[in-house]
Every structure is written in C-alpha cells, then in structure tokens.
Coordinates of C-alpha atoms in Angstrom, one line a residue:
Chain A
M1 CA 0.0 0.0 0.0
D2 CA 1.2 3.5 -0.9
T3 CA 1.1 5.4 2.4
L4 CA 2.5 8.7 1.1
I5 CA -0.1 11.4 0.4
T6 CA 0.4 14.9 -0.9
G7 CA -2.3 17.6 -1.1
H8 CA -3.4 21.2 -0.5
V9 CA -4.4 21.8 3.0
W10 CA -7.3 23.6 4.8
V11 CA -6.8 24.5 8.4
V12 CA -9.5 24.5 11.0
G13 CA -9.2 25.0 14.8
D14 CA -9.6 23.1 18.1
S15 CA -12.6 21.1 19.2
V16 CA -14.4 21.0 15.9
T17 CA -17.5 18.8 16.7
T18 CA -19.3 16.2 14.6
D19 CA -22.4 18.5 14.7
A20 CA -20.3 21.1 12.8
M21 CA -19.4 18.5 10.2
Y22 CA -22.6 16.4 9.9
P23 CA -25.5 18.5 11.3
A24 CA -28.6 16.7 12.3
F25 CA -30.6 18.1 9.4
A26 CA -28.1 16.6 6.9
M27 CA -28.8 13.2 8.3
K28 CA -32.0 13.2 6.3
L29 CA -30.1 13.6 3.1
P30 CA -28.3 11.2 0.8
V31 CA -24.5 11.3 1.4
P32 CA -23.7 13.4 -1.7
E33 CA -26.0 16.1 -0.5
A34 CA -25.1 15.8 3.1
A35 CA -21.5 16.3 2.2
R36 CA -22.3 19.9 1.1
H37 CA -22.9 20.8 4.7
I38 CA -19.5 20.0 6.3
F39 CA -18.4 23.0 8.3
Y40 CA -21.7 24.7 7.3
E41 CA -21.5 27.2 10.1
L42 CA -17.7 27.2 10.8
R43 CA -16.7 27.9 7.1
P44 CA -19.7 28.6 5.0
G45 CA -19.1 27.9 1.3
W46 CA -16.0 25.7 2.0
T47 CA -17.5 22.7 0.2
D48 CA -17.6 24.7 -3.0
Q49 CA -13.9 25.5 -2.7
V50 CA -12.5 22.2 -1.7
Q51 CA -11.0 19.9 -4.4
A52 CA -10.4 16.2 -4.7
G53 CA -7.0 15.3 -3.1
D54 CA -7.1 18.1 -0.5
I55 CA -6.1 17.5 3.1
V56 CA -7.8 18.9 6.2
V57 CA -5.6 20.0 9.1
A58 CA -7.3 20.4 12.5
G59 CA -6.3 21.2 16.1
R60 CA -7.0 19.4 19.3
N61 CA -9.9 17.1 20.1
F62 CA -11.0 16.9 16.4
G63 CA -14.3 15.2 16.0
L64 CA -15.7 15.6 19.5
G65 CA -19.3 14.3 19.6
S66 CA -21.4 11.8 17.8
S67 CA -20.7 8.5 15.9
R68 CA -22.4 9.9 12.8
P69 CA -20.1 8.8 9.8
V70 CA -18.5 12.1 9.0
A71 CA -15.7 10.3 7.1
A72 CA -18.1 9.2 4.4
L73 CA -18.9 12.9 3.7
F74 CA -15.2 13.8 3.5
L75 CA -14.6 10.9 1.1
E76 CA -17.6 12.2 -1.0
L77 CA -15.8 15.5 -1.3
G78 CA -12.5 13.7 -2.3
I79 CA -10.6 14.6 0.9
A80 CA -7.4 12.5 0.8
A81 CA -6.5 12.5 4.5
L82 CA -7.0 14.3 7.8
I83 CA -4.3 15.6 10.0
A84 CA -5.1 16.7 13.6
E85 CA -3.1 17.6 16.7
E86 CA -5.4 15.3 18.5
F87 CA -8.4 13.2 17.5
N88 CA -11.4 12.1 19.4
S89 CA -10.9 8.4 19.3
L90 CA -14.4 7.5 18.1
F91 CA -14.0 10.0 15.2
L92 CA -10.5 8.6 14.4
R93 CA -11.9 5.0 14.3
N94 CA -14.7 6.2 12.0
C95 CA -12.2 7.6 9.5
I96 CA -10.0 4.5 9.5
N97 CA -13.1 2.2 9.1
H98 CA -14.2 4.2 6.1
G99 CA -10.7 4.0 4.6
L100 CA -9.8 7.7 5.2
P101 CA -6.2 8.0 6.5
A102 CA -6.0 10.1 9.6
L103 CA -2.8 11.1 11.3
T104 CA -2.1 12.6 14.7
V105 CA 0.5 15.3 14.3
P106 CA 1.1 17.6 17.3
G107 CA 1.8 21.2 16.3
A108 CA 0.0 20.8 12.9
T109 CA -2.1 23.9 13.0
K110 CA 0.9 26.2 13.6
A111 CA 2.9 24.5 10.9
F112 CA 0.3 24.9 8.1
T113 CA -1.9 27.6 6.7
D114 CA -4.6 27.4 4.0
G115 CA -3.2 26.7 0.6
D116 CA 0.1 25.1 1.8
T117 CA 0.9 21.6 0.4
A118 CA 1.3 18.8 2.9
R119 CA 3.2 15.6 2.3
L120 CA 2.4 12.9 4.9
D121 CA 3.2 9.2 5.4
F122 CA 0.6 7.6 7.7
A123 CA 2.6 4.4 8.1
E124 CA 5.8 6.2 9.1
G125 CA 3.8 8.9 11.0
W126 CA 5.1 12.2 9.8
A127 CA 3.8 15.3 7.9
E128 CA 5.8 17.9 6.0
N129 CA 5.0 21.4 4.8
T130 CA 6.5 21.5 1.3
R131 CA 6.5 25.4 1.3
S132 CA 8.3 25.9 4.6
G133 CA 10.1 22.6 4.8
T134 CA 8.9 22.1 8.3
R135 CA 8.6 18.4 9.1
L136 CA 6.6 17.2 12.1
D137 CA 6.6 13.7 13.7
G138 CA 3.3 12.2 14.7
G139 CA 2.0 8.9 15.7
A140 CA 2.4 6.1 13.2
L141 CA -0.7 4.0 12.7
P142 CA -0.5 0.5 14.2
P143 CA -0.3 -2.5 11.7
L144 CA -3.9 -3.6 12.4
V145 CA -5.1 -0.1 11.4
L146 CA -2.9 0.0 8.3
D147 CA -4.5 -3.3 7.3
I148 CA -8.0 -1.8 7.4
L149 CA -6.8 1.2 5.3
A150 CA -5.1 -1.1 2.8
N151 CA -8.4 -2.9 2.4
G152 CA -10.1 0.5 1.6
G153 CA -12.0 0.4 4.9
I154 CA -14.0 -2.1 6.8
L155 CA -16.9 -2.7 4.4
P156 CA -14.7 -3.8 1.5
K157 CA -12.8 -6.0 3.9
L158 CA -16.1 -7.6 5.1
A159 CA -17.1 -8.1 1.4
R160 CA -13.9 -10.0 0.7
E161 CA -14.5 -12.1 3.7
G162 CA -18.0 -13.0 2.5
Y163 CA -20.1 -11.2 5.1
V164 CA -21.7 -8.6 2.9
P165 CA -22.5 -8.4 -0.9
A166 CA -19.6 -6.8 -2.8
P167 CA -21.5 -4.0 -4.6
A168 CA -23.2 -3.0 -1.4
A169 CA -19.8 -2.5 0.2
A170 CA -18.8 0.0 -2.4
R171 CA -22.1 1.8 -1.9
G172 CA -21.4 2.0 1.8
H173 CA -18.9 4.7 0.9
Chain B
M1 CA 1.8 -3.1 38.3
G2 CA -1.9 -3.9 38.4
M3 CA -4.7 -3.1 36.0
T4 CA -7.5 -0.5 36.0
M5 CA -11.1 -1.6 35.5
M6 CA -10.9 -1.1 31.8
E7 CA -7.6 -2.8 31.4
K8 CA -9.0 -5.9 33.2
I9 CA -12.1 -6.1 30.9
L10 CA -10.0 -5.7 27.8
A11 CA -7.5 -8.3 28.9
R12 CA -10.3 -10.7 29.8
K13 CA -12.0 -10.3 26.5
A14 CA -8.8 -10.4 24.4
G15 CA -7.7 -13.6 26.2
V16 CA -4.5 -12.1 27.4
E17 CA -3.0 -11.8 30.9
K18 CA -2.2 -8.2 30.9
V19 CA -3.2 -5.0 29.2
S20 CA -1.6 -1.7 29.8
A21 CA -2.3 1.8 28.3
G22 CA -1.1 1.9 24.7
D23 CA -1.6 -1.8 24.0
T24 CA -3.8 -2.7 21.0
V25 CA -5.9 -5.7 21.5
V26 CA -8.6 -7.6 19.6
C27 CA -11.6 -8.4 21.8
D28 CA -14.8 -10.5 21.8
V29 CA -17.8 -8.2 22.0
D30 CA -20.6 -9.5 24.3
M31 CA -23.5 -7.4 23.1
T32 CA -23.9 -5.3 19.9
V33 CA -26.8 -2.8 19.9
M34 CA -28.0 -1.4 16.6
I35 CA -30.2 1.6 16.4
D36 CA -32.7 3.0 13.9
L37 CA -30.3 5.5 12.3
Q38 CA -28.1 2.6 11.1
F39 CA -30.9 1.2 9.1
A40 CA -31.9 4.5 7.5
T41 CA -28.5 5.4 6.0
S42 CA -26.6 3.2 3.5
W43 CA -28.0 0.1 5.1
V44 CA -27.0 -3.2 3.5
Q45 CA -28.3 -6.4 4.9
P46 CA -25.4 -8.8 5.7
L47 CA -25.2 -12.3 4.3
K48 CA -24.4 -13.8 7.7
I49 CA -23.9 -12.5 11.3
N50 CA -21.9 -13.8 14.2
D51 CA -24.5 -14.6 16.8
P52 CA -28.1 -13.3 16.9
D53 CA -28.3 -13.7 20.7
K54 CA -25.5 -11.1 21.1
V55 CA -27.5 -8.5 19.1
A56 CA -30.2 -6.1 20.1
V57 CA -32.1 -3.7 17.7
I58 CA -33.6 -0.7 19.4
M59 CA -35.7 2.0 17.7
D60 CA -34.8 5.3 19.4
H61 CA -33.5 8.4 17.5
A62 CA -36.4 9.2 15.2
V63 CA -39.5 7.3 16.2
P64 CA -42.3 7.2 15.2
A65 CA -40.8 7.9 11.8
P66 CA -40.9 11.6 11.1
N67 CA -40.2 11.2 7.4
V68 CA -40.1 8.6 4.6
H69 CA -36.3 8.3 4.9
D70 CA -36.7 7.1 8.5
A71 CA -39.8 5.1 7.7
I72 CA -37.7 3.1 5.2
G73 CA -35.0 2.6 7.9
G74 CA -37.8 1.1 10.0
T75 CA -38.6 -1.5 7.3
H76 CA -34.9 -2.4 7.1
A77 CA -34.7 -2.9 10.8
R78 CA -37.8 -5.1 10.9
A79 CA -36.6 -7.2 8.0
F80 CA -33.2 -7.6 9.6
A81 CA -34.7 -8.6 13.0
R82 CA -37.0 -11.1 11.3
D83 CA -34.5 -12.7 8.9
F84 CA -31.8 -13.1 11.5
H85 CA -34.2 -14.1 14.4
I86 CA -33.2 -11.2 16.6
E87 CA -35.2 -11.7 19.8
K88 CA -34.0 -8.5 21.5
F89 CA -35.9 -6.3 19.1
Y90 CA -37.4 -3.2 20.6
D91 CA -39.7 -1.9 17.9
V92 CA -42.0 1.1 18.3
G93 CA -44.2 0.4 21.3
R94 CA -41.4 -1.3 23.2
H95 CA -38.9 1.4 22.1
G96 CA -36.9 4.0 23.9
I97 CA -33.5 5.6 23.9
C98 CA -31.1 2.7 23.5
H99 CA -29.1 3.3 26.7
Q100 CA -32.3 3.3 28.7
V101 CA -33.6 0.2 27.1
I102 CA -30.1 -1.4 27.6
A103 CA -30.4 -0.6 31.3
E104 CA -34.0 -1.8 31.7
N105 CA -33.1 -5.2 30.1
G106 CA -29.8 -5.9 31.7
L107 CA -28.0 -5.8 28.3
A108 CA -24.9 -4.0 29.8
R109 CA -23.4 -6.5 32.2
P110 CA -20.4 -6.2 34.6
G111 CA -17.1 -7.1 33.2
E112 CA -18.3 -7.4 29.6
I113 CA -18.0 -5.4 26.4
L114 CA -21.0 -3.7 24.7
A115 CA -20.8 -1.8 21.4
C116 CA -23.5 0.4 19.9
T117 CA -23.8 3.0 17.1
D118 CA -24.3 5.9 19.5
S119 CA -21.6 8.1 21.1
H120 CA -23.3 8.0 24.5
T121 CA -23.0 4.2 24.8
C122 CA -20.5 4.9 27.6
A123 CA -23.7 5.1 29.6
G124 CA -23.3 1.3 30.2
G125 CA -20.2 2.0 32.2
A126 CA -22.6 2.6 35.2
Y127 CA -22.9 -1.2 35.3
N128 CA -19.1 -1.9 35.1
T129 CA -19.5 -2.6 31.4
A130 CA -16.8 -1.6 28.8
A131 CA -19.5 0.1 26.7
R132 CA -18.4 2.1 23.7
G133 CA -20.0 4.2 21.0
L134 CA -18.6 3.2 17.6
G135 CA -19.3 4.2 14.0
P136 CA -21.9 2.4 12.0
A137 CA -19.3 0.7 9.8
E138 CA -17.5 -0.7 12.8
V139 CA -20.7 -1.9 14.5
Y140 CA -21.6 -3.6 11.3
S141 CA -18.2 -5.4 11.4
I142 CA -18.8 -6.5 15.0
L143 CA -22.2 -7.7 14.0
C144 CA -20.6 -9.9 11.4
T145 CA -17.4 -11.1 13.1
G146 CA -18.2 -10.7 16.9
K147 CA -14.9 -8.9 17.4
T148 CA -13.2 -5.5 17.3
W149 CA -10.0 -3.9 18.3
F150 CA -9.2 -1.3 21.0
Q151 CA -6.1 0.6 21.9
A152 CA -6.1 0.8 25.7
A153 CA -6.1 4.5 26.8
P154 CA -4.6 5.9 30.0
T155 CA -7.2 6.1 32.8
I156 CA -8.2 9.1 34.9
R157 CA -9.7 8.0 38.3
Y158 CA -12.3 10.1 40.1
E159 CA -12.3 9.2 43.8
F160 CA -15.6 10.3 45.4
T161 CA -15.6 11.3 49.1
G162 CA -18.3 12.7 51.3
T163 CA -22.0 12.4 50.8
K164 CA -23.9 13.8 47.9
P165 CA -26.4 16.5 48.9
D166 CA -30.0 15.8 47.9
A167 CA -30.2 18.9 45.7
V168 CA -27.1 17.8 43.7
S169 CA -27.6 15.3 41.0
G170 CA -25.4 13.2 38.7
K171 CA -25.6 15.9 36.1
D172 CA -24.2 18.5 38.6
I173 CA -21.4 16.1 39.5
F174 CA -20.5 15.7 35.9
L175 CA -20.7 19.4 35.0
Y176 CA -18.4 20.1 38.0
I177 CA -15.9 17.5 36.7
G178 CA -16.1 18.8 33.1
G179 CA -16.0 22.4 34.1
T180 CA -13.1 22.0 36.5
Y181 CA -10.8 19.5 34.7
G182 CA -11.9 19.9 31.0
D183 CA -11.6 17.3 28.3
A184 CA -10.3 13.8 28.8
T185 CA -9.6 13.1 25.1
N186 CA -8.2 9.6 24.5
H187 CA -8.5 8.8 28.2
N188 CA -10.7 6.4 30.1
L189 CA -12.6 7.6 33.1
E190 CA -12.9 5.4 36.2
Y191 CA -15.1 6.3 39.1
G192 CA -15.2 5.0 42.7
G193 CA -14.4 5.8 46.3
P194 CA -16.2 5.9 49.6
G195 CA -18.6 8.6 48.5
L196 CA -20.0 6.4 45.6
A197 CA -22.6 4.8 47.9
S198 CA -24.5 8.1 48.1
I199 CA -24.8 8.3 44.3
P200 CA -27.9 6.4 43.1
M201 CA -27.9 4.3 40.0
N202 CA -29.7 6.8 37.8
D203 CA -27.1 9.5 38.7
R204 CA -24.3 7.0 38.0
R205 CA -25.7 6.4 34.6
T206 CA -26.0 10.2 33.9
I207 CA -22.3 10.6 34.9
A208 CA -21.2 7.6 32.8
T209 CA -23.3 8.8 29.8
Q210 CA -21.8 12.2 29.8
G211 CA -18.2 10.9 29.5
A212 CA -18.7 11.4 25.7
E213 CA -18.9 15.2 26.2
I214 CA -15.4 15.4 27.5
S215 CA -14.2 13.1 24.7
A216 CA -13.4 10.1 26.9
D217 CA -13.1 6.6 25.5
F218 CA -14.7 4.5 28.3
S219 CA -16.2 5.6 31.6
T220 CA -16.8 2.9 34.2
F221 CA -18.1 2.4 37.7
P222 CA -17.4 -0.5 40.1
I223 CA -20.2 -2.9 41.2
D224 CA -21.4 -2.4 44.8
D225 CA -24.6 -3.5 46.6
L226 CA -26.6 -0.8 45.0
A227 CA -25.5 -1.8 41.5
R228 CA -26.0 -5.5 42.2
D229 CA -29.5 -4.9 43.3
F230 CA -30.3 -2.8 40.3
L231 CA -28.9 -5.4 37.9
A232 CA -30.7 -8.2 39.7
A233 CA -34.0 -6.3 39.3
H234 CA -33.3 -5.9 35.5
G235 CA -32.4 -9.5 34.6
A236 CA -28.7 -9.9 35.5
A237 CA -28.4 -12.1 38.6
P238 CA -25.2 -11.6 40.7
D239 CA -23.9 -15.1 40.0
S240 CA -24.2 -14.6 36.2
Y241 CA -21.4 -12.1 35.8
T242 CA -17.8 -11.4 37.0
A243 CA -17.3 -7.7 37.7
A244 CA -13.9 -6.1 37.0
D245 CA -12.4 -4.3 40.1
P246 CA -9.3 -2.3 39.6
D247 CA -6.1 -3.6 41.2
P248 CA -4.9 -1.6 44.2
D249 CA -1.6 -1.0 42.3
A250 CA -3.2 0.0 39.0
T251 CA -1.5 2.7 37.0
Y252 CA -3.5 6.0 36.5
A253 CA -2.8 9.0 34.4
A254 CA -4.3 11.0 37.3
V255 CA -6.3 10.4 40.4
R256 CA -8.7 13.3 41.4
T257 CA -10.7 13.5 44.5
V258 CA -14.2 15.0 44.4
D259 CA -15.8 15.9 47.8
L260 CA -19.4 15.4 47.0
S261 CA -20.6 17.3 50.1
S262 CA -19.1 20.5 48.8
L263 CA -20.9 20.5 45.5
E264 CA -23.8 22.7 44.4
P265 CA -25.9 22.7 41.2
Y266 CA -23.9 23.4 38.1
V267 CA -24.8 24.9 34.7
A268 CA -22.8 24.5 31.4
R269 CA -22.8 27.6 29.2
P270 CA -23.5 27.2 25.5
G271 CA -21.0 25.4 23.2
T272 CA -19.2 22.8 25.4
V273 CA -19.0 21.6 29.0
S274 CA -15.3 21.5 29.0
H275 CA -14.0 24.4 31.2
N276 CA -17.4 26.0 30.5
S277 CA -19.5 25.0 33.5
L278 CA -20.1 27.1 36.5
P279 CA -21.8 26.8 39.9
I280 CA -25.4 28.0 39.7
S281 CA -24.5 30.9 42.0
A282 CA -22.1 32.2 39.4
I283 CA -24.5 32.0 36.4
E284 CA -26.5 35.1 35.2
K285 CA -30.3 34.9 35.3
R286 CA -30.5 34.3 31.5
P287 CA -34.2 34.4 30.3
V288 CA -35.1 31.1 28.5
N289 CA -37.5 30.3 25.7
Q290 CA -37.4 26.5 25.9
C291 CA -36.7 24.1 28.7
F292 CA -36.1 20.4 27.9
I293 CA -36.0 17.4 30.2
G294 CA -35.1 14.2 28.4
S295 CA -32.4 12.2 26.7
C296 CA -30.4 9.2 27.7
A297 CA -28.7 11.3 30.4
N298 CA -31.7 12.7 32.1
G299 CA -35.0 11.3 30.8
Q300 CA -35.0 8.6 33.5
L301 CA -38.0 8.0 35.8
E302 CA -36.1 9.7 38.7
D303 CA -35.5 12.8 36.6
L304 CA -39.2 13.0 35.7
K305 CA -40.1 12.6 39.4
I306 CA -37.8 15.5 40.4
A307 CA -39.4 17.7 37.7
A308 CA -42.9 16.8 38.7
D309 CA -42.2 17.5 42.3
I310 CA -41.0 20.9 41.4
V311 CA -43.8 22.0 39.1
R312 CA -46.7 20.3 40.8
G313 CA -49.5 22.9 41.3
R314 CA -47.5 25.6 39.6
K315 CA -47.4 27.0 36.1
V316 CA -44.6 27.3 33.6
A317 CA -43.7 31.0 33.1
P318 CA -45.4 32.8 30.2
G319 CA -43.3 32.6 27.0
V320 CA -41.5 29.4 28.1
R321 CA -41.9 26.0 26.5
L322 CA -41.2 23.1 28.8
L323 CA -40.7 19.8 26.9
I324 CA -40.6 16.5 28.7
T325 CA -39.5 13.3 26.9
P326 CA -39.4 10.1 28.9
A327 CA -36.3 8.1 28.0
S328 CA -38.3 5.0 27.1
Q329 CA -41.8 3.6 26.7
E330 CA -41.3 1.9 30.1
V331 CA -40.3 5.2 31.7
Y332 CA -43.3 6.8 30.0
K333 CA -45.7 4.2 31.4
D334 CA -44.2 4.3 34.9
A335 CA -44.3 8.1 35.0
M336 CA -47.9 8.0 33.8
R337 CA -48.9 5.5 36.5
A338 CA -47.1 7.6 39.2
G339 CA -48.9 10.7 38.1
Y340 CA -45.7 12.6 37.1
L341 CA -46.9 13.2 33.5
Q342 CA -50.2 14.5 34.7
D343 CA -48.4 17.0 37.1
L344 CA -46.1 18.1 34.3
A345 CA -48.8 18.5 31.7
D346 CA -51.0 20.4 34.3
A347 CA -48.1 22.8 34.8
G348 CA -48.1 23.5 31.1
A349 CA -45.4 21.1 29.9
V350 CA -45.6 19.2 26.7
V351 CA -45.0 15.5 27.3
T352 CA -43.7 13.8 24.1
N353 CA -43.3 10.2 23.0
S354 CA -40.0 8.7 24.2
T355 CA -37.2 9.2 21.7
C356 CA -33.9 11.1 21.5
G357 CA -36.1 14.0 20.3
A358 CA -35.0 17.5 21.0
C359 CA -31.5 16.4 22.1
F360 CA -30.9 15.1 18.6
G361 CA -32.2 18.3 16.9
Y362 CA -33.6 16.3 14.1
H363 CA -37.4 15.9 14.3
M364 CA -38.9 17.8 17.3
G365 CA -38.3 20.6 19.7
L366 CA -35.9 22.6 17.5
L367 CA -34.7 26.1 18.3
A368 CA -35.1 29.2 16.2
P369 CA -32.3 31.8 15.8
G370 CA -31.8 33.9 18.9
E371 CA -33.7 31.5 21.2
V372 CA -32.2 30.3 24.5
C373 CA -32.7 26.8 25.7
L374 CA -31.9 25.3 29.1
T375 CA -31.6 21.5 28.6
S376 CA -31.0 18.5 30.8
S377 CA -30.0 16.5 27.8
T378 CA -26.5 15.4 26.8
R379 CA -25.0 18.0 24.5
N380 CA -24.8 21.8 24.3
F381 CA -22.9 22.1 21.0
T382 CA -23.6 25.1 18.8
G383 CA -26.4 24.1 16.4
R384 CA -27.1 20.9 18.2
M385 CA -30.8 21.6 18.8
G386 CA -31.6 23.5 15.6
S387 CA -30.4 26.9 14.7
P388 CA -26.6 27.6 15.2
D389 CA -27.7 31.0 16.3
A390 CA -29.6 29.6 19.4
E391 CA -27.9 29.2 22.8
I392 CA -28.0 25.9 24.7
Y393 CA -27.4 26.0 28.4
M394 CA -27.2 22.6 30.2
A395 CA -28.1 21.7 33.7
S396 CA -29.9 19.1 35.9
P397 CA -33.6 18.3 35.6
A398 CA -34.2 20.1 38.9
T399 CA -32.5 23.3 37.6
V400 CA -34.4 23.0 34.3
A401 CA -37.8 22.5 36.0
A402 CA -37.2 25.4 38.4
S403 CA -36.0 27.6 35.6
A404 CA -39.1 26.8 33.5
L405 CA -41.3 28.2 36.4
A406 CA -39.1 31.3 36.9
G407 CA -38.6 32.0 33.2
H408 CA -34.9 32.3 33.6
V409 CA -31.9 30.1 34.7
T410 CA -32.3 29.8 38.4
D411 CA -31.1 27.9 41.5
P412 CA -33.4 24.9 42.1
R413 CA -32.6 24.5 45.8
G414 CA -35.4 26.8 47.0
E415 CA -37.9 24.6 45.1
L416 CA -36.4 21.3 46.4
S417 CA -36.4 22.2 50.1

C-alpha cells in the first residue's frame, strides 16, 4: 500500500464537533447532498472551494461528539487525508473504518496555513509542509489499522470475507 | 503493576493476561446494539452474522418515523430482525433511547463489552461494562465477526468522598468535573471511592453517559450493593457475571478526589461543558425560551419525578416552552402511573413520546435563531438543537424545571427544600 499522500491543506481550529461537520438536518439527506454541509457554520461555502485530493488539518480534540459517519462525507468531497493535533478516538476510528487516512501530528495547526501543500506518510507517522520545509513527527498508525486502510475500509474487507455483498460494500462509501 | 477496570475487561475479552495503556488488543464483544439510524442510512443487509443472541435492535432516535427516509429505515430494521431471528428487538411500542432500554433489560453486564452506534454508549459504564460508541461501519463489522480492536487508553480515576447533597444530581457532579478539569480526550474515566454509595444508579448512569462530552473513551463504575440490586432487578443475577475491580496498584494518568458534600448545582454555558460549566451561584439569570428534560442522560423516571415534584401545582412561566421526553416507553408508562406526567402537563409542559427527540435536533423541539434553551440533555454544542444562532445551556432536571417556572436560569434549591 502506498502510504504517502500529498495535497493542498485547509486548516480548522480546536474542538471541531461532529455536529459542525454532519449537522442533524443533513442526516435526512443522501451522502452526496449531506457532504455539502460539512463545516456549514464554521466555514460557509467551504465545500464549493475544496478539491479532490485536498487534506484537512485540525487542532486538538478533532471530532468531539457523535458517531455519525463524517468520514463518508469527507470521502464524498474527495478529501485524501486528515491531520489533527489530537483526534477524538471515536472519530478517528470512523475515519479508519471508512478507509480515510487520519494522522495525529502535534503542532500541525501552527505549521500549516490554508493553501500550503502537505506531504504525509501515515505508516511512518510524519507530515511535512513543502513550502516551509517544516517536518513534524506524529503517531504512526498500528499495523492492524494499516491493514484496514489497505483494504479500503471495513466494508470492502467484510465483502472480501463474505459477510456482505460486494456491490453493497462499495455503496457504503 | 496492576490493571484498571478497563484494562481488566479488555485483557479478559482479548484472552491475554495483561493489558496496559497503549496496547492494541482484539476483543470479543458480548453485546452489539443497533439503532434505527443505522438502518436508515446506507444500510446493506449482511449475508451472515456472528450470533443473533448477542445482538439487540432498538428504535430510538427518530420514532415514530418523522419522514419517509426514517420510515424506510424502520422497514430495514424489521426485515433484519425477522430474517436473523433477533429476539432482542425493541420496535415502536417497546422502544426507547437505546441506553435506557439497555439498562432496563440488563444488556450491559459487569465485566463485559458492549458496542453500539451511539456516542453515549459509555452510559453502560454505570454497570461496570466496557461500553463504547462506535461508528456504523464498525458496529456492522462486529455484528458480522463478533470482534473488534481497542487501543487501551490511559485512565483518569475520580475518587468520590463525602455524601452527595439531595439537591445535587449526577448531572451536577459531571458538570463540576467537566467544568473543572476539562476534556479527557483519549483517556478512560474510572469512578469509585467511599462517596460512591451516596450516588444512586440513575445518577451514576448520567455521569457515565456524559463521558462522551469530555471526549473520553470508556467511563466505568465498580459494582457495589446498589449496582448488584439494580442489575438483579433488571435481569442480571449476581452469579451470572464477573465484575472487574481495579487492582490496588493499578496505574492511572491522574487520580482526582471529588468531595461530593461540597458541590452545588452546576450549569454549562453554550458550546461545550469543558472548562465552561459554573456553579449556579455564578450564572447570570438568563431568560429562557425553551426548557427540555429528556435524553439518555436525564430522561429517567427519577428525573421526571424531580421535575414533577418541582412543578406540581405551579405553572410554567409565560413565554417558556417546557418539553418532557421520557427516555423509554417503560419510563413513560411508569411516569404516567405515578402521576408525574399529569403533574407536568397540568403545569403547562408538553410531554412527548419517548425518543432522542429535542436532544438530537432532528425531528422535534428545534430552536429558532436567537432563542435560549436550558436543557438537561446530553449536549450543548452550537447548532445541536436546531439553529446555530440559538444558545443551549445545560443543567440538571431540577434546575431546568425550576427555571421553567421562573422564566430564567435559576437555582433549584429553593424549590427542592
């Protein structure tokens, strides 16, 4: 599995909640429409600016809140990876299980500003700002987690193991 | 060195001798609870599941269905329960907020692991269960394989001393903890100490439930006589489980003592509880438009009794809406028999069907821009209960009920004495 990702970054702050990313009213909508409401109050219009391959950089306690599958919305927008100084563990698990790489990197919000390019390796556990040359060490993901990511998330893995129909697994994203 | 409560449960369920903070283990899951939302969004029926006896299906977030989207989810849930012979199926009529239904039916058992697609699943920690909210994809995986992985987090222990005053509830204890110590991100919470005996089971569940608000992984309580009696009354006989007590030499990230006798009612200001809760004596008399008593944290029978005792024979202040949502159909029926619902309705409250309701901000009790709500529910995030331009203060059922009468945030102690 290629664990190296490069993309333009968007920087958000501390304690961004799942309600700010997947508001209750969006839960009535199909995923493609729900994805238009990520950061609806925090950064109105952001989903029109973001491009496939971009990376979101966040501060501490990223994803505080619910178990609603926010990762599915990020994937819908084409977000390639998340970096945070600290993740809420439920949120982090949700990302991994949807096949969205998420790397803990202390100091990330100070090292990046909107529009910078980040290179990161989620197996080795580092992120680099290609503009400034700053390289930060983070927590490498454990092998068990890398295996889930290598499978493209948990549903494709279940499909390969015969627990769910294969086309349905793809739809789960 | 010894193990904490959580490390003991994880070690037992992973089949290893020792688990320490930082270890990653694969564990057997004893009970998987699925809720209506999971069936409404991207549901695919599995080809096979691990064990139908270890699965419960509970209709809670949006029942009865408020729209076609959720109605279709209901048909998926019913088909799944039928096709896989799920006996623990709590359809509309037997329904309720899953954490309440879990408690009523003894599904969260001491020393075991429970997984559910709701972030407040840590509620089950009140019964010494390693109960954990997980995303729908992961719950789906556990449904199929019976297992999942955990990375053991460091544990913060809260040692209760003194005796809880009658006018202080589990909500107040939690808001004190969150307001004083802030977030516990990627930490487990463990509660205990000599003061625990003065905290009744409903308040323990409130405290365990709210662990999610300070971003904790698990929050667990030990089993004592009070807990054993509660569990026995709800289908879990003492000889049917092995509780997990922490070792005397367990390693903690921090041990913090809380003198219960020194506490007063607390209120969280809008946004978060973390470093944002204050004693009621330090909160301004903010006028309120809506007061809500409900949710998995505070829609229990004891909460409705407190509210009924405060409003009995009185009237909700003009311009204030008081919403009451029993946490389950069982709570609804018990509160009706006890006359609490009559007292509340006579005072001007609206009593709703049991559901996550206004706490979830999805299908009832939403707030308009500029409105102020005082809630006893679980979460005071911006935008949680409707408009992001509304303010959500959070407090105990007693504080909410007293404030509904006063028309502004007020100290309930005068009403309780």
